[in-house]
XYZ file of C-alpha atoms in Angstrom:
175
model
C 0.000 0.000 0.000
C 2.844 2.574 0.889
C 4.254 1.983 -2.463
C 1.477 2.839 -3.962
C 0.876 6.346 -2.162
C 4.336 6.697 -2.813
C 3.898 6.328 -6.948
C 0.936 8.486 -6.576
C 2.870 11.076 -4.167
C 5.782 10.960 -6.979
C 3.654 11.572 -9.933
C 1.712 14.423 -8.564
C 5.018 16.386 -7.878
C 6.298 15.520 -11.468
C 3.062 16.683 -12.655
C 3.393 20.360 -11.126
C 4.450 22.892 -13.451
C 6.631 25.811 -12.007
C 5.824 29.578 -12.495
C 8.059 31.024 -14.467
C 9.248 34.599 -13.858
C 8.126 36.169 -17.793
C 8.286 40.222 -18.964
C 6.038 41.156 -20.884
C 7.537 44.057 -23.589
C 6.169 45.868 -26.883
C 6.731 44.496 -29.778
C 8.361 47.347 -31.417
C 11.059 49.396 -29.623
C 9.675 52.946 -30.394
C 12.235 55.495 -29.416
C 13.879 53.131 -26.894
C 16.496 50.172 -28.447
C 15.984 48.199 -25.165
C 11.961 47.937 -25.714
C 9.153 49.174 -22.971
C 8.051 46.550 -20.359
C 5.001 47.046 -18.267
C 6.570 47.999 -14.926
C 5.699 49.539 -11.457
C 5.942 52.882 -11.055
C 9.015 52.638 -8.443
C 12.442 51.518 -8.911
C 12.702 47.962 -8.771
C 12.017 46.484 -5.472
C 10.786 49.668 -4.118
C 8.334 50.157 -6.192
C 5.139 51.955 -5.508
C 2.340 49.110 -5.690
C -0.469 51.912 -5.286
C 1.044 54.110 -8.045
C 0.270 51.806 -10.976
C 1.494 50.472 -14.004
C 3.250 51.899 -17.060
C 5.426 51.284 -19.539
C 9.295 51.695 -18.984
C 12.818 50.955 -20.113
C 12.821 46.714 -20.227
C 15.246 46.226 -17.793
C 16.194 42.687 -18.843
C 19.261 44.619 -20.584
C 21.075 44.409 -17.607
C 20.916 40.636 -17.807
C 17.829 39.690 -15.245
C 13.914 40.421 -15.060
C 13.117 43.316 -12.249
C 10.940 42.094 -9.718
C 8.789 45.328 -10.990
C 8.684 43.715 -14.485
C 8.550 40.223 -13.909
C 5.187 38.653 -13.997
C 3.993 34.798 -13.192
C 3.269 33.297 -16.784
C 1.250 30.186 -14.782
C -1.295 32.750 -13.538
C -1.362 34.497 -16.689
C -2.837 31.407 -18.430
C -5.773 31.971 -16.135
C -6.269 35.394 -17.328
C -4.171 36.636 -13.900
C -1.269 39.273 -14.807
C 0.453 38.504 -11.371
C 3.157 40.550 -9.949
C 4.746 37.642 -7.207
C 7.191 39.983 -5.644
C 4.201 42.259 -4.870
C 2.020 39.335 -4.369
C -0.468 41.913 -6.423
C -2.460 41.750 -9.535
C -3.081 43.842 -12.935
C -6.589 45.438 -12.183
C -8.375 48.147 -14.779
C -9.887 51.212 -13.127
C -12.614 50.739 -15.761
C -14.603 48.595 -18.230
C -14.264 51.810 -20.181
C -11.353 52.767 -22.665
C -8.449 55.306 -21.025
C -9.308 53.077 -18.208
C -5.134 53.102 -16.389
C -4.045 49.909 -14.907
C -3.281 49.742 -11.320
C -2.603 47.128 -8.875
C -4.824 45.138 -6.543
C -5.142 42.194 -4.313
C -5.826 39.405 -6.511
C -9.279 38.419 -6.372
C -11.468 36.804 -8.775
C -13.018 39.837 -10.255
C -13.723 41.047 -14.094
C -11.274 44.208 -13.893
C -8.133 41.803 -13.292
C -9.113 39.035 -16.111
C -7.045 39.746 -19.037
C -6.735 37.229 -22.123
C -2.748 37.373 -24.451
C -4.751 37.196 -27.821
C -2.697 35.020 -30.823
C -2.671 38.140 -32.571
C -0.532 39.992 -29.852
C -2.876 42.000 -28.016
C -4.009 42.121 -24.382
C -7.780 42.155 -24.038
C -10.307 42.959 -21.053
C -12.169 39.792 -21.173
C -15.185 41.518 -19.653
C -14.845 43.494 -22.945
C -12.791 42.458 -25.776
C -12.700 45.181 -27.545
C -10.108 47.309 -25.183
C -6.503 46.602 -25.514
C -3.663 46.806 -23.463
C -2.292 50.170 -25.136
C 0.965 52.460 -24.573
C 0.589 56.175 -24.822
C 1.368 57.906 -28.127
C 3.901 60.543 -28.216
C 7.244 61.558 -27.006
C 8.414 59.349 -24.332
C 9.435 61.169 -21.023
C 12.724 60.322 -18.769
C 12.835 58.618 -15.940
C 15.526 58.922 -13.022
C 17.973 56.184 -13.644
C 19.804 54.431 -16.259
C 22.720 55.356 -19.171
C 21.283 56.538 -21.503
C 17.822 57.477 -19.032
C 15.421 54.954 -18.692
C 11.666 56.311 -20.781
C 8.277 56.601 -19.713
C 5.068 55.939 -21.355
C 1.880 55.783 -19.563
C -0.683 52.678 -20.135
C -4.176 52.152 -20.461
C -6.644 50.395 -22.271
C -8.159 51.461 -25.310
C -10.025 50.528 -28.491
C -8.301 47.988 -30.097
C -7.353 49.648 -33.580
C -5.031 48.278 -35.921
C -3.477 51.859 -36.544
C -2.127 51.735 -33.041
C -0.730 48.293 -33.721
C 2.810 49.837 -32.583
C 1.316 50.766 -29.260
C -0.803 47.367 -28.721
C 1.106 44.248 -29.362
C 2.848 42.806 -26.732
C 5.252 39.956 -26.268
C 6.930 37.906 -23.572
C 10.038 36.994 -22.473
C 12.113 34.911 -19.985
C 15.357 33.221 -18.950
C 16.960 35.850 -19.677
């Protein structure tokens, strides 16, 4: 009988997948070569949880994922854009577009459920039609990095294929 429990024991910890530690960056660099993450507002681990999101300076160019950039890709299957280090979630203001992105305790509610389309995009699932976007315009500077880490603010908007620059995503990890 032990042996038994123990074969069962063995194959449900081979069966447990481990998070992985992901960024998720636009897919085109805009006017910074290292590409814009979705970050805390904050440096790194003392970043502001109640301040928000927005887009910044990846900083896997220094050869890691932040812990204000690094998101738990096992959650995100389940429509969860987890922050573990924060032990927060990805929550819109709104079901509305220029709804901002801020950070919450995770709960099961429809302003944190977000769905990676195949096409790219980051949807609302409450209401597919509002996208994960990055702010037009100049990018602003932020306090650290040579040359300056950027800025861009986030929020979601209509998804529009003339703001495909601003609105498709990608991940990455291992880094």
């Amino acid at each position: 009988m032990w042996r038994i429990t123990a074969l069962i024991l063995c194959l449900a910890l081979n069966s447990q997948v481990s998070a992985e530690i992901i960024e998720i960056h636009s897919l085109d660099e805009m006017d910074d070569q290292r590409g814009f993450c979705i970050d805390v507002r904050g440096h790194k681990s003392k970043a502001k949880i109640n301040s928000g999101l927005q887009a910044h300076t990846c900083y896997s160019y220094q050869g890691s994922i932040a812990v204000d950039q690094g998101f738990d890709s096992l959650k995100m299957g389940k429509g969860q854009f987890y922050l573990p280090a924060f032990d927060v979630c990805m929550e819109a203001t709104a079901n509305a577009a220029s709804a901002l992105l801020i950070l919450s305790k995770c709960q099961d509610v429809e302003l944190q459920k977000f769905k990676w389309g195949n096409n790219g995009r980051i949807y609302l699932i409450s209401n597919v039609k509002l996208c994960l976007t990055i702010a037009q315009g100049k990018s602003r500077q932020g306090g650290g990095g040579s040359p300056k880490h950027l800025i861009r603010n986030l929020s979601l908007e209509f998804c529009d294929n003339t703001q495909n620059i601003f609105q498709m995503w990608g991940k990455r990890s291992g880094i």
